[in-house]
Each structure stands twice: as structure tokens, then as C-alpha cells.
XYZ file of N, CA and C in Angstrom:
813
model
N 201.846 269.198 317.622
C 200.521 269.800 317.762
C 200.301 270.367 319.170
N 200.969 269.781 320.158
C 200.820 270.257 321.530
C 201.249 271.718 321.657
N 202.389 272.055 321.061
C 202.886 273.437 321.142
C 201.956 274.387 320.410
N 201.411 273.947 319.280
C 200.472 274.771 318.530
C 199.224 275.051 319.368
N 198.714 274.031 320.031
C 197.525 274.204 320.861
C 197.794 275.143 322.030
N 198.962 275.028 322.621
C 199.312 275.931 323.726
C 199.364 277.382 323.248
N 199.915 277.588 322.045
C 199.979 278.941 321.478
C 198.588 279.481 321.182
N 197.688 278.603 320.735
C 196.316 279.018 320.439
C 195.577 279.429 321.707
N 195.743 278.657 322.764
C 195.114 279.006 324.040
C 195.588 280.379 324.496
N 196.890 280.598 324.437
C 197.455 281.879 324.877
C 196.943 283.034 324.016
N 196.906 282.840 322.711
C 196.445 283.904 321.814
C 194.993 284.268 322.104
N 194.137 283.252 322.248
C 192.733 283.512 322.530
C 192.526 284.248 323.831
N 193.234 283.820 324.862
C 193.086 284.450 326.167
C 193.734 285.827 326.221
N 194.854 286.001 325.511
C 195.520 287.315 325.492
C 194.645 288.375 324.833
N 193.965 288.003 323.742
C 193.083 288.966 323.084
C 191.973 289.410 324.040
N 191.400 288.468 324.786
C 190.357 288.813 325.756
C 190.910 289.737 326.843
N 192.132 289.512 327.255
C 192.720 290.298 328.338
C 193.174 291.680 327.885
N 193.700 291.763 326.662
C 194.298 293.015 326.180
C 193.311 293.884 325.408
N 192.453 293.250 324.612
C 191.500 294.003 323.786
C 192.164 294.852 322.720
N 193.050 294.288 321.896
C 193.802 295.088 320.922
C 192.918 295.666 319.815
N 193.248 296.858 319.389
C 192.545 297.468 318.262
C 193.201 297.011 316.972
N 192.380 296.529 316.045
C 192.877 296.114 314.727
C 192.082 296.873 313.673
N 192.544 298.049 313.258
C 191.811 298.867 312.288
C 191.676 298.173 310.937
N 190.642 298.548 310.206
C 190.372 297.923 308.915
C 190.113 298.955 307.828
N 190.600 298.652 306.634
C 190.162 299.328 305.423
C 189.460 298.230 304.629
N 188.153 298.175 304.764
C 187.418 297.055 304.201
C 186.248 297.539 303.367
N 185.633 296.636 302.634
C 184.563 297.063 301.740
C 183.290 297.371 302.515
N 182.539 298.345 302.028
C 181.399 298.846 302.798
C 180.232 297.878 302.875
N 180.262 296.804 302.084
C 179.209 295.798 302.167
C 179.287 295.043 303.495
N 180.487 294.919 304.052
C 180.682 294.054 305.216
C 181.243 294.767 306.446
N 181.223 296.082 306.470
C 181.806 296.823 307.589
C 181.249 296.374 308.927
N 179.934 296.309 309.017
C 179.287 295.981 310.287
C 179.707 294.605 310.789
N 179.713 293.624 309.896
C 180.059 292.263 310.290
C 181.519 292.172 310.712
N 182.412 292.821 309.965
C 183.831 292.808 310.311
C 184.045 293.393 311.706
N 183.470 294.561 311.949
C 183.646 295.229 313.233
C 183.088 294.407 314.386
N 181.891 293.869 314.208
C 181.271 293.112 315.296
C 181.981 291.791 315.566
N 182.535 291.162 314.524
C 183.302 289.933 314.739
C 184.593 290.232 315.498
N 185.255 291.327 315.139
C 186.474 291.713 315.850
C 186.189 291.974 317.331
N 185.090 292.650 317.588
C 184.712 292.942 318.972
C 184.310 291.665 319.699
N 183.620 290.759 319.000
C 183.155 289.524 319.621
C 184.290 288.662 320.153
N 185.425 288.628 319.444
C 186.540 287.790 319.919
C 187.356 288.484 321.002
N 187.040 289.754 321.269
C 187.729 290.466 322.331
C 188.568 291.634 321.885
N 188.565 291.920 320.585
C 189.347 293.035 320.069
C 188.562 294.315 319.997
N 189.121 295.284 319.309
C 188.482 296.576 319.109
C 188.590 296.937 317.632
N 187.558 297.590 317.102
C 187.497 297.864 315.670
C 187.587 299.359 315.373
N 188.128 299.689 314.212
C 188.149 301.071 313.713
C 188.181 300.990 312.195
N 187.212 301.607 311.548
C 187.132 301.563 310.092
C 187.616 302.885 309.510
N 188.611 302.822 308.639
C 189.211 304.047 308.107
C 189.224 304.015 306.583
N 189.225 305.206 305.977
C 189.199 305.298 304.517
C 190.112 306.380 303.956
N 190.438 307.401 304.757
C 191.273 308.492 304.280
C 192.748 308.116 304.357
N 193.563 308.715 303.481
C 194.984 308.391 303.426
C 195.666 308.639 304.760
N 195.444 309.807 305.354
C 196.115 310.121 306.610
C 195.656 309.205 307.739
N 194.384 308.784 307.703
C 193.894 307.856 308.715
C 194.570 306.494 308.573
N 194.715 306.044 307.337
C 195.360 304.760 307.097
C 196.790 304.736 307.600
N 197.526 305.793 307.344
C 198.912 305.868 307.811
C 198.975 305.963 309.330
N 198.042 306.715 309.914
C 198.031 306.883 311.364
C 197.770 305.569 312.081
N 196.750 304.812 311.641
C 196.443 303.565 312.340
C 197.544 302.534 312.139
N 198.239 302.590 310.993
C 199.363 301.674 310.776
C 200.507 301.982 311.732
N 200.578 303.220 312.187
C 201.599 303.616 313.163
C 201.253 303.160 314.573
N 199.963 303.233 314.916
C 199.582 303.012 316.317
C 199.102 301.592 316.609
N 198.649 300.865 315.607
C 198.164 299.497 315.827
C 199.250 298.493 315.475
N 199.196 297.332 316.090
C 200.186 296.295 315.797
C 199.876 295.555 314.504
N 198.610 295.579 314.094
C 198.241 294.948 312.839
C 196.962 295.579 312.319
N 196.877 295.811 311.013
C 195.669 296.328 310.396
C 195.191 295.352 309.323
N 193.953 295.547 308.902
C 193.333 294.657 307.919
C 193.005 295.441 306.663
N 193.430 294.930 305.506
C 193.152 295.576 304.225
C 192.413 294.596 303.329
N 191.215 294.983 302.911
C 190.329 294.166 302.087
C 190.046 294.938 300.806
N 190.358 294.356 299.642
C 190.261 295.096 298.388
C 188.907 294.917 297.675
N 187.916 294.423 298.399
C 186.584 294.291 297.802
C 185.853 295.615 297.743
N 184.921 295.767 296.791
C 184.074 296.967 296.640
C 184.916 298.237 296.717
N 185.830 298.390 295.808
C 186.764 299.515 295.836
C 186.105 300.832 295.443
N 186.571 301.885 296.084
C 186.241 303.252 295.719
C 187.515 303.895 295.166
N 187.406 304.940 294.344
C 188.599 305.565 293.764
C 189.653 305.962 294.791
N 189.217 306.446 295.948
C 190.158 306.885 296.978
C 190.961 305.742 297.579
N 190.468 304.511 297.425
C 191.151 303.377 298.017
C 192.536 303.157 297.417
N 192.730 303.571 296.178
C 194.032 303.400 295.556
C 195.130 304.056 296.364
N 194.895 305.273 296.803
C 195.886 305.992 297.608
C 195.904 305.501 299.052
N 194.719 305.298 299.625
C 194.646 304.942 301.043
C 195.252 303.577 301.320
N 194.872 302.576 300.541
C 195.384 301.228 300.787
C 196.878 301.141 300.533
N 197.347 301.815 299.502
C 198.774 301.804 299.209
C 199.568 302.436 300.335
N 199.115 303.607 300.798
C 199.818 304.306 301.871
C 199.792 303.500 303.167
N 198.628 302.922 303.485
C 198.498 302.157 304.722
C 199.333 300.886 304.678
N 199.324 300.203 303.546
C 200.095 298.966 303.421
C 201.596 299.237 303.537
N 202.062 300.288 302.882
C 203.481 300.634 302.966
C 203.883 300.966 304.395
N 203.041 301.771 305.072
C 203.364 302.158 306.447
C 203.306 300.950 307.382
N 202.303 300.089 307.203
C 202.193 298.899 308.048
C 203.366 297.960 307.820
N 203.805 297.832 306.583
C 204.958 296.987 306.260
C 206.208 297.487 306.987
N 206.327 298.799 307.080
C 207.497 299.406 307.715
C 207.399 299.436 309.242
N 206.184 299.681 309.761
C 206.020 299.967 311.184
C 205.368 298.847 311.985
N 204.503 298.075 311.360
C 203.726 297.090 312.114
C 203.500 295.844 311.261
N 202.266 295.591 310.852
C 201.939 294.444 309.999
C 200.534 294.636 309.464
N 200.203 293.892 308.403
C 198.821 293.928 307.934
C 198.391 292.587 307.375
N 197.077 292.385 307.394
C 196.432 291.210 306.818
C 195.822 291.641 305.493
N 196.040 290.871 304.453
C 195.500 291.186 303.135
C 194.445 290.170 302.726
N 193.319 290.683 302.259
C 192.271 289.843 301.669
C 192.124 290.269 300.210
N 192.654 289.472 299.269
C 192.638 289.847 297.844
C 191.316 289.514 297.152
N 190.236 290.066 297.668
C 188.898 289.772 297.158
C 188.794 290.060 295.660
N 188.230 289.106 294.924
C 187.957 289.277 293.489
C 189.190 289.692 292.695
N 190.348 289.157 293.069
C 191.582 289.457 292.365
C 191.429 289.195 290.868
N 191.978 290.096 290.061
C 191.924 289.960 288.608
C 190.777 290.716 287.961
N 189.882 291.270 288.782
C 188.746 292.004 288.249
C 188.988 293.505 288.432
N 189.200 294.228 287.367
C 189.348 295.677 287.433
C 190.786 296.149 287.498
N 191.026 297.280 286.868
C 192.379 297.837 286.777
C 192.909 298.285 288.129
N 192.067 298.974 288.935
C 192.523 299.484 290.224
C 192.911 298.342 291.156
N 192.066 297.315 291.229
C 192.349 296.182 292.111
C 193.646 295.484 291.683
N 193.802 295.304 290.390
C 195.012 294.643 289.879
C 196.259 295.456 290.211
N 196.186 296.752 290.006
C 197.334 297.624 290.296
C 197.689 297.589 291.781
N 196.665 297.635 292.637
C 196.891 297.599 294.084
C 197.601 296.314 294.499
N 197.063 295.187 294.043
C 197.600 293.902 294.470
C 198.983 293.629 293.872
N 199.212 294.063 292.640
C 200.549 293.918 292.058
C 201.570 294.696 292.879
N 201.200 295.908 293.290
C 202.119 296.752 294.044
C 202.455 296.212 295.420
N 201.502 295.493 296.020
C 201.718 294.998 297.390
C 202.806 293.941 297.480
N 203.228 293.411 296.360
C 204.344 292.465 296.384
C 205.601 293.120 296.945
N 205.737 294.417 296.740
C 206.923 295.138 297.207
C 206.865 295.463 298.694
N 205.702 295.394 299.295
C 205.534 295.634 300.738
C 204.468 294.656 301.244
N 204.832 293.367 301.290
C 203.857 292.304 301.530
C 203.278 292.277 302.938
N 202.109 291.664 303.070
C 201.458 291.499 304.369
C 202.111 290.381 305.168
N 201.680 290.219 306.402
C 202.134 289.094 307.213
C 201.139 287.941 307.190
N 199.888 288.235 306.793
C 198.879 287.192 306.633
C 198.082 287.488 305.366
N 197.823 286.467 304.584
C 196.901 286.564 303.457
C 195.746 285.612 303.744
N 194.516 286.125 303.607
C 193.328 285.303 303.816
C 192.463 285.370 302.564
N 192.120 284.222 302.004
C 191.293 284.241 300.809
C 190.732 282.870 300.506
N 189.872 282.806 299.491
C 189.413 281.505 299.047
C 190.472 280.892 298.124
N 190.241 279.673 297.697
C 191.264 278.953 296.931
C 191.669 279.680 295.652
N 190.696 280.155 294.907
C 191.000 280.834 293.640
C 191.786 282.117 293.866
N 191.433 282.857 294.914
C 192.138 284.106 295.210
C 193.584 283.842 295.609
N 193.808 282.804 296.389
C 195.174 282.470 296.811
C 196.015 282.022 295.617
N 195.454 281.185 294.771
C 196.174 280.750 293.567
C 196.482 281.948 292.672
N 195.501 282.821 292.497
C 195.676 283.981 291.622
C 196.724 284.945 292.144
N 196.758 285.164 293.458
C 197.754 286.071 294.022
C 199.157 285.490 293.884
N 199.293 284.199 294.165
C 200.598 283.555 294.010
C 201.075 283.631 292.564
N 200.146 283.484 291.632
C 200.499 283.577 290.218
C 200.842 285.019 289.837
N 200.062 285.986 290.311
C 200.314 287.397 290.025
C 201.696 287.815 290.506
N 202.094 287.310 291.648
C 203.386 287.676 292.221
C 204.531 286.812 291.696
N 204.238 285.954 290.723
C 205.278 285.154 290.088
C 205.815 284.026 290.934
N 205.001 283.524 291.867
C 205.457 282.478 292.775
C 205.108 281.082 292.294
N 204.127 280.983 291.391
C 203.732 279.693 290.829
C 203.442 279.886 289.343
N 203.297 278.783 288.653
C 202.890 278.808 287.260
C 201.678 277.902 287.145
N 200.476 278.503 287.056
C 199.254 277.713 287.078
C 198.206 278.330 286.176
N 197.397 277.485 285.574
C 196.285 277.950 284.756
C 195.028 278.118 285.583
N 195.080 277.674 286.839
C 193.915 277.787 287.713
C 193.872 279.173 288.331
N 192.912 279.389 289.206
C 192.830 280.651 289.912
C 191.821 281.620 289.350
N 190.913 281.172 288.482
C 189.874 282.059 287.974
C 188.858 282.345 289.062
N 188.439 283.601 289.185
C 187.442 283.947 290.186
C 186.113 284.238 289.528
N 185.050 283.970 290.273
C 183.704 284.265 289.816
C 183.119 285.220 290.835
N 183.295 286.544 290.582
C 182.898 287.517 291.596
C 183.795 287.332 292.807
N 183.168 287.048 293.963
C 183.947 286.793 295.175
C 184.010 285.299 295.481
N 183.528 284.464 294.571
C 183.467 283.027 294.821
C 184.672 282.307 294.216
N 184.980 281.153 294.805
C 186.099 280.350 294.333
C 185.644 279.356 293.284
N 186.494 279.129 292.293
C 186.242 278.072 291.316
C 187.229 276.924 291.502
N 188.031 276.984 292.562
C 189.024 275.960 292.844
C 188.803 275.378 294.235
N 189.370 274.211 294.489
C 189.254 273.578 295.793
C 190.376 274.047 296.715
N 190.142 273.926 298.014
C 191.170 274.279 298.987
C 192.419 273.433 298.778
N 192.225 272.153 298.511
C 193.371 271.256 298.313
C 194.244 271.711 297.140
N 193.613 272.184 296.073
C 194.373 272.602 294.895
C 195.171 273.880 295.146
N 194.822 274.595 296.211
C 195.505 275.850 296.528
C 196.625 275.676 297.542
N 196.837 274.460 298.029
C 197.824 274.245 299.094
C 199.229 274.671 298.681
N 199.674 274.273 297.507
C 201.021 274.629 297.061
C 201.163 276.140 296.908
N 200.127 276.789 296.387
C 200.157 278.248 296.235
C 200.212 278.931 297.595
N 199.430 278.407 298.540
C 199.413 278.981 299.888
C 200.782 278.858 300.551
N 201.407 277.708 300.394
C 202.728 277.499 300.994
C 203.774 278.399 300.357
N 203.689 278.583 299.038
C 204.634 279.480 298.353
C 204.442 280.924 298.807
N 203.194 281.345 298.930
C 202.896 282.697 299.401
C 203.402 282.916 300.819
N 203.144 281.939 301.692
C 203.550 282.064 303.091
C 205.056 282.214 303.219
N 205.798 281.439 302.426
C 207.257 281.549 302.462
C 207.717 282.911 301.954
N 207.057 283.394 300.899
C 207.453 284.679 300.327
C 207.225 285.830 301.301
N 206.086 285.831 301.971
C 205.769 286.941 302.886
C 206.378 286.733 304.265
N 206.979 285.551 304.493
C 207.521 285.205 305.811
C 206.424 285.356 306.866
N 205.269 284.785 306.537
C 204.121 284.911 307.419
C 203.228 283.694 307.294
N 201.932 283.933 307.146
C 200.975 282.830 307.092
C 199.893 283.105 306.066
N 199.324 282.040 305.556
C 198.220 282.125 304.603
C 197.111 281.208 305.087
N 195.874 281.710 305.078
C 194.747 280.824 305.361
C 193.835 280.790 304.148
N 193.487 279.570 303.752
C 192.624 279.331 302.604
C 191.278 278.852 303.134
N 190.240 279.617 302.844
C 188.913 279.304 303.369
C 188.103 278.500 302.369
N 187.396 277.509 302.876
C 186.541 276.682 302.035
C 185.727 275.752 302.897
N 185.272 274.658 302.324
C 184.501 273.694 303.105
C 185.325 273.196 304.278
N 186.595 272.938 304.040
C 187.580 272.695 305.083
C 188.704 273.689 304.839
N 189.254 274.246 305.892
C 190.230 275.322 305.763
C 191.646 274.814 305.995
N 192.610 275.471 305.362
C 194.003 275.199 305.687
C 194.698 276.496 306.073
N 195.660 276.356 306.968
C 196.502 277.469 307.395
C 197.943 276.999 307.312
N 198.800 277.802 306.708
C 200.194 277.399 306.537
C 201.156 278.558 306.735
N 202.346 278.244 307.214
C 203.430 279.229 307.242
C 204.503 278.853 306.228
N 204.168 277.917 305.344
C 205.106 277.463 304.334
C 205.844 276.208 304.734
N 205.898 275.962 306.038
C 206.542 274.751 306.567
C 205.518 273.872 307.271
N 204.734 274.504 308.133
C 203.648 273.798 308.819
C 202.337 274.101 308.102
N 201.579 273.060 307.798
C 200.277 273.236 307.163
C 199.242 272.447 307.956
N 198.207 273.142 308.410
C 197.181 272.547 309.255
C 195.824 272.656 308.571
N 195.076 271.560 308.578
C 193.686 271.601 308.124
C 192.792 271.744 309.348
N 191.859 272.690 309.289
C 190.938 272.961 310.389
C 189.523 272.602 309.959
N 188.821 271.881 310.831
C 187.495 271.373 310.497
C 186.400 272.094 311.289
N 185.199 272.032 310.765
C 184.050 272.613 311.465
C 183.321 273.575 310.557
N 182.928 274.715 311.111
C 182.267 275.724 310.299
C 180.828 275.371 310.000
N 180.312 275.954 308.941
C 178.911 275.778 308.595
C 178.679 276.089 307.129
N 177.715 275.431 306.535
C 177.329 275.746 305.162
C 176.707 277.140 305.070
N 176.232 277.660 306.185
C 175.649 279.006 306.190
C 176.680 280.077 305.843
N 177.962 279.815 306.099
C 178.988 280.808 305.777
C 178.928 281.225 304.312
N 178.612 280.283 303.446
C 178.551 280.578 302.014
C 177.258 281.293 301.626
N 176.345 281.443 302.567
C 175.039 282.027 302.260
C 174.825 283.386 302.910
N 175.857 283.902 303.584
C 175.773 285.241 304.172
C 176.933 286.087 303.660
N 176.734 287.382 303.620
C 177.777 288.295 303.162
C 178.724 288.635 304.301
N 179.999 288.479 304.058
C 180.987 288.956 305.014
C 181.654 287.928 305.892
N 181.366 286.648 305.704
C 182.017 285.662 306.570
C 183.527 285.643 306.322
N 183.938 285.699 305.068
C 185.367 285.718 304.763
C 186.022 287.036 305.145
N 185.344 288.135 304.851
C 185.884 289.460 305.200
C 186.095 289.594 306.704
N 185.090 289.162 307.470
C 185.204 289.290 308.924
C 186.287 288.373 309.478
N 186.501 287.220 308.831
C 187.589 286.332 309.251
C 188.929 287.034 309.085
N 189.100 287.765 307.985
C 190.332 288.525 307.803
C 190.530 289.553 308.891
N 189.446 290.222 309.264
C 189.527 291.207 310.347
C 189.888 290.581 311.673
N 189.369 289.385 311.926
C 189.684 288.684 313.167
C 191.128 288.180 313.150
N 191.633 287.789 311.984
C 193.059 287.443 311.868
C 193.924 288.594 312.362
N 193.541 289.824 311.991
C 194.319 290.999 312.395
C 194.269 291.206 313.905
N 193.129 290.893 314.509
C 193.022 291.001 315.973
C 194.018 290.058 316.641
N 194.011 288.797 316.233
C 194.931 287.834 316.843
C 196.388 288.127 316.499
N 196.624 288.675 315.300
C 197.993 289.018 314.914
C 198.544 290.168 315.746
N 197.679 290.849 316.474
C 198.121 291.925 317.359
C 198.743 291.395 318.647
N 198.559 290.074 318.922
C 199.085 289.521 320.170
C 199.994 288.306 319.967
N 200.115 287.817 318.723
C 200.906 286.608 318.499
C 201.482 286.597 317.089
N 202.195 285.533 316.752
C 202.828 285.417 315.439
C 201.779 285.144 314.350
N 202.109 285.396 313.091
C 201.126 285.264 312.002
C 200.491 283.881 311.888
N 201.267 282.818 312.017
C 200.714 281.472 311.873
C 199.700 281.179 312.969
N 200.065 281.467 314.210
C 199.138 281.233 315.325
C 197.900 282.098 315.177
N 198.080 283.344 314.746
C 196.952 284.258 314.580
C 195.974 283.753 313.527
N 196.508 283.340 312.378
C 195.648 282.870 311.300
C 194.914 281.594 311.689
N 195.604 280.699 312.405
C 194.972 279.454 312.835
C 193.962 279.710 313.947
N 194.265 280.637 314.847
C 193.321 280.971 315.921
C 192.025 281.515 315.342
N 192.139 282.422 314.381
C 190.949 282.995 313.761
C 190.148 281.934 313.016
N 190.844 281.094 312.264
C 190.177 280.038 311.495
C 189.476 279.051 312.418
N 190.163 278.618 313.466
C 189.546 277.702 314.422
C 188.352 278.331 315.122
N 188.488 279.590 315.496
C 187.386 280.279 316.157
C 186.141 280.280 315.276
N 186.340 280.531 313.987
C 185.207 280.540 313.055
C 184.623 279.144 312.881
N 185.473 278.138 312.851
C 184.974 276.781 312.675
C 184.210 276.289 313.897
N 184.695 276.619 315.087
C 183.994 276.224 316.313
C 182.675 276.987 316.448
N 182.734 278.310 316.306
C 181.530 279.132 316.457
C 180.515 278.847 315.362
N 180.996 278.584 314.147
C 180.086 278.282 313.041
C 179.317 277.003 313.277
N 179.999 276.015 313.805
C 179.349 274.731 314.089
C 178.299 274.895 315.179
N 178.617 275.656 316.209
C 177.654 275.912 317.286
C 176.441 276.655 316.749
N 176.701 277.702 315.964
C 175.618 278.538 315.452
C 174.695 277.784 314.518
N 175.246 276.885 313.719
C 174.424 276.118 312.785
C 173.396 275.271 313.533
N 173.778 274.786 314.694
C 172.861 273.977 315.479
C 171.718 274.764 316.085
N 171.854 276.091 316.126
C 170.833 276.941 316.728
C 170.042 277.742 315.704
N 170.562 277.832 314.494
C 169.966 278.731 313.492
C 168.701 278.159 312.873
N 167.795 279.078 312.500
C 166.582 278.723 311.767
C 166.684 279.171 310.311
N 167.720 279.923 310.008
C 167.949 280.435 308.667
C 169.166 281.320 308.683
N 169.413 282.043 307.596
C 170.647 282.821 307.479
C 170.730 283.970 308.489
N 169.610 284.646 308.729
C 169.637 285.788 309.656
C 169.909 285.335 311.080
N 169.210 284.301 311.521
C 169.414 283.820 312.886
C 170.795 283.172 313.026
N 171.326 282.608 311.924
C 172.672 282.055 311.987
C 173.686 283.157 312.293
N 173.546 284.276 311.638
C 174.507 285.367 311.835
C 174.514 285.837 313.289
N 173.321 285.962 313.874
C 173.228 286.367 315.277
C 173.828 285.297 316.182
N 173.453 284.040 315.933
C 173.956 282.940 316.754
C 175.475 282.803 316.621
N 175.985 283.077 315.435
C 177.428 282.988 315.210
C 178.176 284.036 316.027
N 177.721 285.266 315.999
C 178.371 286.310 316.784
C 178.280 286.013 318.279
N 177.137 285.464 318.712
C 177.011 285.065 320.113
C 178.040 283.989 320.459
N 178.147 282.979 319.599
C 179.091 281.893 319.854
C 180.525 282.400 319.855
N 180.826 283.280 318.905
C 182.172 283.847 318.812
C 182.523 284.615 320.081
N 181.542 285.334 320.605
C 181.800 286.171 321.786
C 182.002 285.353 323.056
N 181.595 284.089 323.028
C 181.717 283.244 324.213
C 182.892 282.273 324.154
N 183.645 282.277 323.074
C 184.763 281.349 322.932
C 185.920 281.685 323.876
N 186.551 280.657 324.403
C 187.771 280.816 325.199
C 188.969 280.349 324.364
N 190.154 280.624 324.865
C 191.347 280.126 324.193
C 191.349 278.609 324.098
N 190.825 277.960 325.127
C 190.750 276.496 325.127
C 189.801 275.993 324.041
N 188.683 276.693 323.849
C 187.752 276.302 322.784
C 188.428 276.361 321.422
N 189.187 277.424 321.204
C 189.879 277.612 319.921
C 190.902 276.508 319.695
N 191.638 276.168 320.735
C 192.673 275.144 320.629
C 192.091 273.749 320.441
N 190.869 273.538 320.924
C 190.245 272.219 320.847
C 189.464 271.974 319.553
N 189.499 272.921 318.641
C 188.890 272.711 317.319
C 189.576 271.510 316.655
N 188.817 270.731 315.917
C 189.401 269.572 315.255
C 190.393 270.023 314.182
N 191.605 269.511 314.240
C 192.671 269.885 313.310
C 193.469 268.655 312.917
N 194.176 268.766 311.800
C 195.151 267.744 311.432
C 196.296 268.389 310.683
N 197.482 267.861 310.896
C 198.667 268.353 310.192
C 198.772 267.665 308.853
N 199.094 268.439 307.808
C 199.260 267.888 306.471
C 200.732 267.685 306.138
């Protein structure tokens, strides 16, 4: 755990020092939150939707974020082109929002198996469903209800580990308690807030922040840094919030004030 904490401190401080741009192709419901969270941790945001823009940012950025929620027809071409280019030139974080709902989303996610991301971020049901879609597990679980999970984080651990090994990267499963795994190391991260489930974009913005940290470090450290940052900032914000709106403001404030040491000192345990 000592080496992991040292890597987390470095990742947090490097992002503040470098300010890496992590472009996103994300759903329009959460654009503002994703961008502001990326900026709050010390990164830079760019939201793109056109095919040529997606390919361009995959060339110039070290990591991009692709979120398949609230799809538009043009996303079929843009996300595919960006994911392929990022797979070849850089890296990308995938958030398989509402997997299994709709033909376009299913086609997109099935295709990404051939050019996989370096980080997958999702709730338990989404992680189980993606692992099953890609033929990595055999499970009857993984049903999604809109963007909500019908499974527990613990039940998704085996799926997360299988996915992480397949992509040679990391998977973070978000829930009441979060896990991050590279297929060999699996860490549970504690903290956060019940308010996360009551605001739009907490999971989406976490994926965007994963991409920021992945611009300066390896996938496992990046995914754990982002998860810890959210758990520390969420806990702080909950203590100051009067409701969902004030929580969101307090959360971004807390996120913007975190140091690498704060991220590393989040309560964790190895599984």
C-alpha cells in the first residue's frame, strides 16, 4: 500500500503542475459538471462531437473520455473514430452508461472490444454487463435500470477483474463503496456521499477525471486517484451541504482544494 500511496501523491501533484487536457465525448446532460470537475482537479477540458474533432484530440491528448449516455445519431461515427484513434495513438476511458439499452449503444460497445480502453468506469450492473457482452464472464446479472445499478459493487468484483485483465488497464466500480482493480490488485475506497446518487453527473464527471489522471500516470493509479479524490471531496462537501444544489458547489470547491497527499490519505483497503 505504501507504493500505491506514493504513486497517488505524485499523480495528484503532477496534474496540478502540468494541467493536462483530457477531451471528452460525453452526454449533454452532464457536460458542465464533467468539464468543471476536470478543471477542479487541475486538468483542462474540451468537449467534442464531430468525427474529425474526435480523431484530432485523440492524436494530441494523452487520454480522452468517451461516455455513451444520451446518444445522438452522429455519436456512432464520432465515438468509433475517436476510440480507434485513441487505441492506436494514446488511450481512452470508457463509461458504458445504460449498456444494453438501444441498438446504437449496443453496437458501439460491442465494437469497442476490438479497440479497448485503458480504463472502464461504471456502476456494478454496467461493469457486469460489459464483461458479459465481451464474452469475459457468464452471468445472469447485470440488468440496468436507466443509468442506475441493480447489482452490488461486491457482486461486480469478478467482472471488474476480468475486464481489467482483458484491457490491460484498470476498472473502477462506483457504488456506496468503490473498488478499483487492474485484475491483480483490487482496492476498496471509502468515503463519498449519499448526495452523489441524488445529482446528475457524479459518475460521468468521475470518468472525465479518470482521464485527467490517466494523462500523467498508469491506468490503475489514475482510476484510484480519481475515485479517492471523489470520496474525500464528497465527504467534505456532505458536511457543508444544505441540499443537492449546495452539495454540488461544495463538492467542486473541495475537489479544487485537494492535494496529492489528500488523495493518498483516503481510507482504502486491499481485497
